[in-house]
XYZ file of C-alpha atoms in Angstrom:
661
model
C 143.122 117.988 153.219
C 141.969 119.524 149.886
C 138.883 121.609 151.506
C 141.493 122.995 153.965
C 143.609 124.091 150.838
C 140.969 125.509 149.062
C 139.815 127.592 151.976
C 143.495 128.955 152.576
C 143.476 129.551 149.279
C 140.523 131.560 149.358
C 142.048 133.357 152.235
C 145.364 134.380 150.342
C 143.547 135.611 147.009
C 139.774 136.371 147.862
C 139.517 137.785 144.067
C 140.868 134.102 142.220
C 138.015 132.440 141.186
C 139.853 129.051 140.989
C 139.671 128.017 144.484
C 135.981 128.598 144.884
C 135.574 126.283 141.280
C 137.777 122.769 142.795
C 135.897 123.454 146.135
C 132.251 123.287 144.396
C 133.510 120.148 142.461
C 135.087 118.670 145.682
C 131.525 118.984 147.467
C 129.543 118.260 143.821
C 131.105 114.321 144.287
C 131.038 114.173 148.017
C 127.543 114.388 148.061
C 127.319 118.078 148.842
C 125.624 119.569 145.915
C 123.921 122.554 147.533
C 127.056 123.661 149.279
C 128.934 123.306 145.803
C 125.944 125.371 143.968
C 127.287 128.267 146.338
C 130.953 127.595 145.693
C 130.341 127.573 142.066
C 128.448 130.486 142.024
C 131.205 133.044 143.579
C 133.512 131.302 141.234
C 131.741 132.479 138.585
C 130.943 135.823 139.939
C 134.877 136.025 140.003
C 135.305 135.047 136.692
C 135.954 138.330 135.396
C 138.575 139.345 137.714
C 141.014 136.603 135.360
C 140.609 139.700 132.699
C 143.940 141.564 133.652
C 145.951 138.408 132.837
C 143.656 135.639 130.524
C 142.651 136.285 127.190
C 139.108 136.805 126.315
C 139.052 133.213 124.291
C 140.546 131.725 127.811
C 138.022 133.918 130.024
C 135.171 132.232 127.714
C 136.741 128.672 128.193
C 136.534 129.328 131.999
C 133.140 130.143 131.755
C 131.962 127.426 129.626
C 133.632 125.286 132.167
C 131.916 126.532 135.102
C 128.456 126.511 133.132
C 129.720 123.146 132.758
C 130.173 122.110 136.445
C 127.189 124.393 137.455
C 124.658 122.436 135.212
C 125.931 119.015 136.353
C 124.987 120.175 139.877
C 121.643 121.432 139.087
C 121.117 117.849 137.766
C 122.437 116.548 141.117
C 119.631 118.549 143.078
C 117.248 117.742 140.468
C 116.799 120.513 138.458
C 116.862 119.206 135.457
C 115.560 122.574 133.335
C 118.502 124.712 135.009
C 120.864 121.972 134.202
C 119.752 122.201 130.692
C 120.040 126.080 130.302
C 123.406 126.149 132.017
C 124.514 123.396 129.508
C 123.297 125.643 126.451
C 124.749 128.699 127.872
C 127.865 126.999 128.121
C 127.950 125.754 124.307
C 127.106 129.296 122.955
C 129.733 130.525 125.413
C 132.702 128.597 123.893
C 131.320 125.536 121.216
C 134.717 124.064 121.288
C 133.988 122.860 124.763
C 133.648 119.189 125.021
C 132.233 118.904 128.627
C 129.631 121.246 127.665
C 128.394 118.788 124.829
C 128.621 115.906 126.888
C 126.949 117.447 129.561
C 124.186 118.514 127.096
C 124.335 114.641 125.936
C 124.014 113.515 129.495
C 120.885 115.641 130.108
C 119.311 114.932 127.005
C 119.146 111.184 127.911
C 116.246 112.336 130.315
C 113.854 114.070 127.748
C 111.955 112.341 125.475
C 112.455 112.368 121.874
C 115.831 114.124 122.409
C 117.500 111.062 120.727
C 119.198 112.414 117.985
C 120.331 115.640 119.933
C 121.345 113.294 122.604
C 123.997 111.189 120.542
C 124.821 114.131 118.442
C 125.506 116.436 121.137
C 128.062 112.900 122.666
C 129.286 112.748 119.183
C 130.365 116.448 119.143
C 132.121 115.715 122.489
C 134.164 112.779 121.385
C 135.822 115.130 118.699
C 136.730 117.665 120.719
C 137.878 116.448 123.837
C 141.405 115.581 125.015
C 143.246 112.241 125.850
C 140.735 111.534 128.948
C 140.078 108.550 131.272
C 136.395 109.092 130.942
C 134.630 106.422 129.158
C 132.401 105.892 126.698
C 128.997 104.422 128.156
C 127.855 101.957 125.169
C 124.054 102.669 125.481
C 125.025 106.254 125.719
C 125.833 106.490 121.897
C 122.683 104.750 120.587
C 119.229 106.078 119.996
C 115.986 104.514 120.757
C 117.214 102.647 124.158
C 113.690 101.471 124.735
C 114.346 102.137 128.316
C 112.101 103.714 130.906
C 113.702 106.977 132.193
C 114.381 105.976 135.142
C 115.616 102.469 134.117
C 118.504 103.323 132.322
C 121.902 100.612 133.687
C 123.311 103.820 135.172
C 121.378 107.007 136.045
C 125.058 108.914 136.061
C 127.210 110.047 133.696
C 130.533 107.845 134.552
C 132.530 110.992 134.669
C 130.728 111.246 138.429
C 133.339 109.492 139.891
C 136.838 110.544 137.780
C 139.315 112.069 139.627
C 140.215 115.776 139.112
C 143.620 115.022 137.724
C 144.461 112.357 135.324
C 147.376 110.111 134.672
C 148.550 106.895 132.774
C 146.351 104.328 133.986
C 143.934 101.497 133.224
C 140.370 101.983 135.312
C 136.894 99.611 135.263
C 133.703 100.644 135.940
C 130.638 98.534 136.354
C 126.719 99.797 136.485
C 124.302 97.028 136.876
C 119.906 97.129 137.817
C 117.486 94.596 139.028
C 113.898 95.341 139.007
C 110.260 93.748 138.623
C 108.941 91.998 135.834
C 112.172 90.193 134.791
C 114.580 93.453 134.529
C 117.852 93.463 134.797
C 120.946 95.383 133.155
C 124.315 95.711 133.097
C 127.327 97.690 131.867
C 130.637 97.114 132.274
C 133.838 99.323 130.755
C 137.030 98.972 130.959
C 139.183 102.321 129.928
C 143.093 103.233 129.940
C 145.259 106.330 129.261
C 149.023 106.063 127.937
C 150.921 109.177 127.326
C 148.972 110.393 124.189
C 146.449 107.434 123.272
C 143.138 106.710 125.121
C 140.681 103.938 124.525
C 137.816 102.335 125.810
C 135.604 98.818 125.449
C 132.325 98.049 126.667
C 129.083 95.956 126.939
C 125.576 96.476 127.942
C 122.210 94.518 127.792
C 118.800 95.495 128.930
C 116.663 93.073 129.442
C 112.942 92.942 130.868
C 109.441 91.130 130.279
C 107.403 95.004 130.518
C 104.447 95.594 132.619
C 102.156 94.287 130.246
C 101.739 91.375 127.457
C 104.118 91.757 124.568
C 106.312 94.258 126.082
C 109.375 92.237 126.339
C 112.599 93.691 125.395
C 116.107 92.939 124.800
C 118.756 95.022 124.071
C 122.358 94.424 123.490
C 125.383 97.010 122.945
C 129.166 96.630 122.493
C 131.354 99.348 121.953
C 135.262 99.717 121.094
C 136.834 103.357 121.402
C 140.515 104.569 120.992
C 141.712 108.322 120.916
C 145.027 109.126 120.137
C 147.176 112.882 120.076
C 149.065 112.967 117.410
C 150.390 116.167 117.685
C 148.999 118.715 120.515
C 147.192 120.179 117.485
C 145.488 117.102 116.164
C 143.809 114.357 117.696
C 142.312 110.989 115.569
C 139.711 108.691 117.054
C 138.086 105.683 115.961
C 135.062 103.355 117.087
C 133.056 100.043 116.543
C 129.667 99.426 117.607
C 127.304 96.684 117.656
C 123.570 96.243 118.651
C 121.119 93.900 118.703
C 117.422 94.179 119.853
C 114.285 91.951 120.478
C 111.132 93.745 120.744
C 107.225 92.708 121.237
C 104.980 96.031 120.539
C 106.580 98.806 122.851
C 104.000 101.194 121.416
C 102.541 103.644 124.032
C 99.023 102.805 123.118
C 96.092 105.050 125.411
C 93.452 101.914 125.259
C 95.756 98.567 126.451
C 93.362 96.530 124.423
C 95.169 97.748 121.049
C 98.543 96.158 122.279
C 99.320 93.945 119.144
C 100.193 90.419 120.865
C 101.357 88.687 117.818
C 103.846 91.770 117.047
C 107.407 90.874 116.796
C 110.702 92.835 115.699
C 114.139 91.695 115.651
C 116.845 93.871 114.438
C 121.367 93.738 114.017
C 123.262 96.396 113.354
C 127.107 97.220 113.220
C 128.576 100.752 113.223
C 132.402 101.852 112.093
C 133.262 105.811 112.665
C 136.345 107.778 112.387
C 137.228 111.317 113.143
C 139.872 113.893 113.122
C 140.474 117.227 115.082
C 142.494 119.546 114.323
C 143.516 123.290 115.565
C 144.656 125.130 112.963
C 145.148 128.327 115.445
C 143.352 129.358 119.180
C 140.870 130.817 117.724
C 140.298 128.163 114.766
C 139.368 124.609 115.063
C 138.481 121.660 111.999
C 136.560 118.684 112.885
C 135.851 115.661 110.666
C 133.985 112.387 111.063
C 132.987 109.149 108.488
C 130.506 106.557 109.288
C 129.707 103.705 107.934
C 126.697 101.471 109.234
C 124.823 98.110 108.152
C 121.274 97.667 109.494
C 119.118 94.719 109.180
C 115.136 94.510 110.530
C 112.916 92.112 110.763
C 109.129 92.580 111.662
C 106.117 89.810 111.953
C 102.441 90.236 112.877
C 99.694 88.574 112.350
C 95.706 89.337 112.759
C 96.046 92.915 111.612
C 92.367 93.095 110.952
C 89.700 91.464 108.668
C 91.651 91.937 105.618
C 95.497 91.704 106.366
C 96.058 88.006 107.854
C 99.648 88.376 108.570
C 102.481 90.965 107.663
C 106.401 89.915 107.255
C 108.989 93.135 106.773
C 112.539 92.213 106.191
C 114.616 95.339 105.564
C 118.545 95.343 104.287
C 119.894 98.486 104.766
C 123.806 100.395 104.442
C 124.530 103.809 105.024
C 127.566 106.104 104.978
C 128.027 109.742 105.791
C 130.754 112.169 106.354
C 131.087 115.949 107.892
C 133.104 118.652 108.188
C 132.661 121.650 110.202
C 134.530 124.204 110.997
C 134.838 126.150 114.396
C 136.469 129.959 114.792
C 135.934 131.823 118.423
C 136.457 135.445 118.518
C 135.933 138.322 121.448
C 132.565 139.805 119.118
C 131.640 136.499 117.239
C 131.812 132.465 117.027
C 131.062 130.906 113.589
C 130.206 127.409 113.521
C 129.965 126.331 109.544
C 130.692 122.974 107.866
C 128.661 120.196 105.422
C 127.588 116.721 104.977
C 126.923 113.885 102.855
C 125.147 111.451 103.719
C 124.178 107.969 101.328
C 120.971 104.871 102.212
C 120.586 102.207 100.062
C 119.366 98.322 100.546
C 116.188 96.494 100.240
C 112.967 96.610 101.924
C 110.825 93.403 101.453
C 106.995 92.790 102.156
C 104.681 89.429 101.928
C 101.141 90.669 102.978
C 98.489 87.669 103.464
C 94.981 89.115 102.542
C 91.826 86.615 103.546
C 89.250 86.719 100.647
C 86.259 84.597 100.215
C 86.934 81.293 100.731
C 86.944 78.482 98.004
C 84.707 77.663 95.793
C 84.237 81.122 95.287
C 88.041 82.403 96.306
C 90.895 80.942 97.491
C 91.009 81.467 100.999
C 93.799 83.702 100.984
C 96.513 85.445 98.899
C 99.858 86.675 99.819
C 101.233 89.663 98.155
C 104.853 90.322 98.077
C 106.080 93.221 97.636
C 109.978 94.738 97.028
C 111.507 98.227 97.254
C 115.172 100.016 97.055
C 114.870 102.579 99.502
C 117.753 104.775 98.104
C 118.337 108.248 99.329
C 121.326 110.811 98.955
C 121.819 113.751 100.912
C 123.665 116.886 101.207
C 123.633 119.572 103.453
C 125.732 122.924 104.400
C 125.455 125.193 107.309
C 126.279 128.228 109.173
C 125.810 129.633 112.612
C 126.719 133.019 113.920
C 126.843 133.912 117.649
C 127.371 137.143 118.076
C 128.381 139.204 121.099
C 126.222 142.572 121.495
C 126.198 145.002 124.137
C 123.804 145.328 127.118
C 124.834 141.214 126.960
C 122.762 140.378 124.321
C 123.611 137.275 122.165
C 122.492 136.944 118.922
C 122.288 133.497 116.887
C 122.200 134.229 112.972
C 121.964 130.984 110.897
C 121.705 129.311 107.792
C 121.538 125.707 106.665
C 120.481 123.816 103.191
C 119.456 120.490 102.818
C 119.140 118.969 99.310
C 117.794 114.991 99.414
C 116.726 112.841 96.446
C 115.139 109.849 97.459
C 113.852 107.063 95.507
C 110.598 106.976 97.045
C 109.795 110.841 97.412
C 111.474 112.385 94.993
C 113.856 115.562 95.456
C 113.401 117.671 98.308
C 115.232 120.966 98.514
C 114.724 122.933 101.928
C 116.727 126.371 102.728
C 115.942 126.889 106.795
C 116.665 129.991 108.287
C 117.630 129.923 111.825
C 117.300 132.871 114.267
C 117.857 133.253 118.154
C 118.790 135.629 121.144
C 119.688 135.362 124.782
C 119.713 138.391 126.779
C 120.986 138.602 130.013
C 119.353 141.958 131.025
C 120.373 141.768 134.989
C 122.182 139.802 137.123
C 120.337 136.132 137.175
C 117.961 137.065 134.142
C 118.508 135.075 130.900
C 115.393 135.032 128.303
C 115.633 133.321 124.939
C 114.114 133.409 122.179
C 114.261 131.221 118.388
C 112.451 130.805 115.522
C 114.158 128.388 112.822
C 112.942 126.024 110.114
C 114.437 122.494 110.010
C 114.260 119.173 107.958
C 114.552 115.581 109.430
C 117.270 113.975 107.434
C 118.708 110.977 106.839
C 121.417 110.746 109.617
C 123.914 107.758 109.789
C 123.004 106.369 113.773
C 120.872 109.300 114.405
C 124.692 111.414 114.503
C 125.928 114.926 113.218
C 127.999 117.331 114.224
C 125.934 120.281 113.034
C 124.736 122.409 116.023
C 121.672 120.817 117.806
C 119.614 123.892 118.898
C 118.776 127.214 118.521
C 119.195 129.086 122.055
C 118.903 126.589 124.196
C 115.820 125.196 121.580
C 115.799 121.855 120.184
C 115.849 121.895 116.503
C 116.486 117.864 116.367
C 113.556 115.415 117.544
C 112.682 112.184 116.534
C 110.245 112.670 113.828
C 109.611 110.413 110.922
C 112.605 111.077 108.047
C 111.378 114.196 105.710
C 109.618 115.846 108.327
C 109.791 119.570 107.590
C 109.248 121.830 110.468
C 109.638 125.271 111.925
C 110.231 126.130 115.455
C 109.456 129.186 117.689
C 109.625 129.592 121.471
C 110.358 132.233 123.846
C 111.658 131.526 127.407
C 112.747 133.279 130.735
C 114.747 132.200 133.914
C 115.048 134.011 136.766
C 117.710 133.700 139.874
C 115.511 135.565 142.533
C 117.680 134.870 145.108
C 120.797 133.004 145.988
C 118.068 129.676 146.753
C 115.628 129.956 144.879
C 114.918 129.911 141.002
C 111.775 130.042 138.468
C 111.170 130.177 134.706
C 109.034 129.717 132.178
C 108.789 128.721 128.573
C 106.369 128.158 125.628
C 107.122 126.893 122.220
C 105.461 125.502 118.885
C 106.101 123.428 116.375
C 104.240 123.527 113.103
C 105.194 120.006 111.440
C 104.534 118.327 107.788
C 104.851 114.753 107.496
C 105.294 111.996 105.077
C 103.059 109.479 106.002
C 103.797 106.095 104.176
C 100.749 104.159 102.404
C 101.012 100.401 101.878
C 98.624 99.447 99.072
C 97.117 96.096 98.593
C 99.191 95.165 95.786
C 102.731 95.645 98.018
C 103.634 99.053 96.457
C 103.738 102.128 98.960
C 102.956 105.946 98.356
C 103.727 108.724 100.671
C 100.776 111.355 101.907
C 101.447 114.734 103.456
C 100.137 115.038 107.051
C 100.072 118.473 109.038
C 100.940 118.361 112.604
C 100.924 121.196 115.368
C 102.816 120.429 119.079
C 102.407 123.452 121.552
C 104.337 123.059 124.911
C 104.408 125.385 127.972
C 106.145 124.771 131.166
C 107.033 126.812 134.496
C 109.028 125.831 137.107
C 110.459 126.930 140.834
C 112.949 125.711 142.410
C 114.619 126.150 146.417
C 117.262 125.706 148.661
C 116.198 125.901 151.622
C 118.626 124.483 153.695
C 122.319 123.564 152.619
C 120.731 119.522 152.592
C 117.607 119.997 151.028
C 116.857 120.585 147.308
C 112.606 121.152 146.846
C 111.002 121.395 143.297
C 107.544 122.499 142.153
C 106.915 122.241 138.148
C 104.434 122.139 135.122
C 104.095 121.219 132.111
C 101.191 121.638 129.337
C 100.923 119.749 126.195
C 98.696 119.865 123.331
C 99.014 118.087 120.238
C 96.662 118.145 116.862
C 96.809 116.033 114.284
C 95.096 115.601 110.475
C 91.897 113.120 111.680
C 92.241 110.648 108.951
C 95.606 109.596 109.642
C 95.649 106.574 112.489
C 99.287 106.097 112.055
C 100.427 107.980 115.544
C 97.946 106.728 117.895
C 96.183 110.081 118.417
C 94.373 112.892 116.445
C 94.349 115.330 119.213
C 96.008 115.375 122.733
C 95.928 117.633 125.511
C 98.322 116.947 128.715
C 98.502 118.715 132.063
C 101.648 117.614 134.392
C 102.483 119.235 137.628
C 105.212 117.767 139.928
C 106.403 118.550 143.371
C 109.635 117.020 145.062
C 112.410 117.153 147.078
C 115.872 115.169 147.565
C 117.353 115.967 150.906
C 121.957 115.072 151.046
C 123.765 114.210 154.221
C 127.579 114.341 154.210
C 127.695 110.840 154.831
C 126.725 109.959 151.073
C 123.197 109.386 151.608
C 120.413 110.409 149.276
C 116.722 110.465 150.387
C 114.269 111.922 147.435
C 110.352 111.723 146.417
C 107.926 113.169 144.221
C 104.719 113.637 143.384
C 103.214 114.178 139.467
C 99.714 114.546 138.760
C 98.473 113.923 134.958
C 95.205 114.961 132.930
C 94.968 113.893 129.728
C 92.375 114.540 127.268
C 91.870 113.703 123.264
C 91.218 111.492 120.555
C 92.699 107.914 120.322
C 93.508 105.120 118.469
C 94.992 103.390 115.664
C 91.523 102.817 113.448
C 89.352 105.034 112.153
C 87.144 107.160 113.748
C 89.263 107.859 116.848
C 87.912 107.099 120.306
C 87.701 110.015 122.817
C 89.681 109.159 126.057
C 90.572 110.670 129.078
C 92.314 110.049 132.325
C 93.486 111.643 135.429
C 95.577 110.363 138.328
C 98.377 110.919 140.697
C 102.011 108.729 140.322
C 104.492 108.862 143.335
C 108.419 108.419 142.621
C 110.275 107.446 145.499
C 114.262 106.704 145.656
C 117.444 106.137 148.419
C 120.821 106.121 147.245
C 123.991 106.076 148.906
C 127.468 107.412 147.535
C 130.682 105.161 147.916
C 133.566 106.777 149.986
C 136.596 108.481 147.442
C 134.197 108.106 144.598
C 134.007 104.426 143.704
C 130.201 104.819 142.869
C 126.559 104.850 144.312
C 124.240 102.216 145.408
C 120.082 103.171 145.095
C 117.213 101.447 145.514
C 113.935 103.449 143.514
C 110.592 102.746 143.640
C 108.634 104.226 140.225
C 104.626 104.355 140.734
C 104.969 103.352 144.390
C 100.830 103.420 144.815
C 100.629 101.145 142.065
C 98.581 103.462 139.915
C 96.338 102.161 136.989
C 95.428 104.470 134.157
C 95.410 105.045 130.427
C 98.123 107.272 128.888
C 99.206 108.244 125.593
C 102.826 108.910 124.926
C 103.713 111.237 122.150
C 106.086 110.999 119.707
C 106.536 109.277 116.396
C 108.288 106.147 117.605
C 106.948 106.454 121.508
C 108.737 103.383 122.678
C 110.336 105.464 125.634
C 107.701 105.800 128.039
C 108.068 108.263 130.985
C 105.668 106.469 133.062
C 103.951 103.434 133.706
C 100.847 101.905 134.811
C 102.179 99.892 137.658
C 104.843 99.525 139.946
C 108.106 98.919 139.630
C 110.859 98.579 142.302
C 114.368 98.508 141.216
C 117.933 98.482 142.632
C 121.223 100.033 140.746
C 124.296 99.822 141.872
C 127.253 101.892 139.861
C 131.092 100.685 140.761
C 134.410 102.384 139.846
C 137.340 101.121 140.288
C 140.443 103.251 139.731
């Protein structure tokens, strides 16, 4: 019925983008993403026809909404890079678009080392969103989830299954998975809307024994969220989150014999957050948020080396943070400015048991206690302007300042210039370039409302605290034809990392170590038929670190990845996918000096089959990662490289997501 009405509207007013837009959404949620892509392209082409009766700001909001929807369709097709580009463009076009920020949060979940960016985009989406029925997945708001990229309880955003228009009601959504290695996950969420109030509550559990010894993990998360619109201009929100984790050694080691079998960790954290959004004028919005978190962590390890027989670390931290942000929009430029303050206090207790000469020459062993109070106070301020120039050029000009005082490192003051450009010289062409400086500062729950990217280049990575970095990059994305897309990107990062060294007397000190990271990647996407999407992608990543630093598992690593894949869609709701990825990695790896040269090359094949239930009632799927059970050595980059993108063993998993309106 709805498709018939959309078709009639298209005939009555061929220049109106609205029916094309809604028809695209309908087709996307009924497993017809290629047809949805064509309809949404048409809606975007017609968008400027609204200029005769809509203001420039509303036209920007139209374009941002269409870009966000286009990015979600790209995600369904497996065109992840295009989804990110459209998400970035949507935020750049309208920084007050909650759907664009939510889309980036969902998209970042598939990328390694983007945890800070992901949870920060979610925070911005929550502050900007109107009252809605879309629930907050408990796991989405947490960083460092320790999940295999294909293994989260639900791969899709829950708003995939919501109706187009909301009304007062309750909804229940349930996502779960089961897999080999005693792996299972479950995530029930209940949400509701009543007049000017919306709320949701959920629980998430993920547990696995892992693919190797001491690779087990258990992660329990619970949250409750409430939002109220006090007036048409003002809304407030509050959220409580609780998380408990128990893990073994999840670090990605190139040499599997370096796995720490005695290593165990457990943590417990409670977070409370409040926020407010106030619309001062159609072009001016004010956001404010405050958050408190209590964090307890315990680490235990044994037989570390011939001298250190045991290490026990207990951390008891409390963190508080508050931020305020102003968003101003005009025809010529947008301005995002704000400031924040973060405070960390607590106590770290360590105990090292050292092996000494046995009696009568010595006592045999001695335990060296140590205790520190890792206090830090951090203030920051920033301003980002997106200036729209002729010839479809947008310049991003920004400046931020960080003022950090820590008991361990001392005072750190850093000014961070930001420069970016997005240019569309022709239809279907996007050129992006950026150079900027950043500081990895202490954030409560890793969340901030400061913009996470400059011209589509992420600036907040999961680095060691107080890491100082420069990033520069250039990218081109080209729509060759209606069904063919190509693109390439190159970027580099220069980092100065404070590395903590624990002395034998239990004290610790910090030394700077330099690192360099380079990334180059390209892609080609194609939709040859209305039910087929194909892709080919290549990336090269080079890491270079000080050779005398063993804390990060590698002094140098060169990694090539090449992937070919395809997805097929049927109107009945069936989707089939297959991908083959080639890896070639060389470098110097290890936890002890000197590093050991290592290399490996291998193919990994992944397949999947899914079915969308009629009426947006959910999705059922089964997938096999590393179908051929390929064994290999592979180093996963990252300071806390505990979220592997590939595992040296086959995993067959089933997943179900159900939505009960």
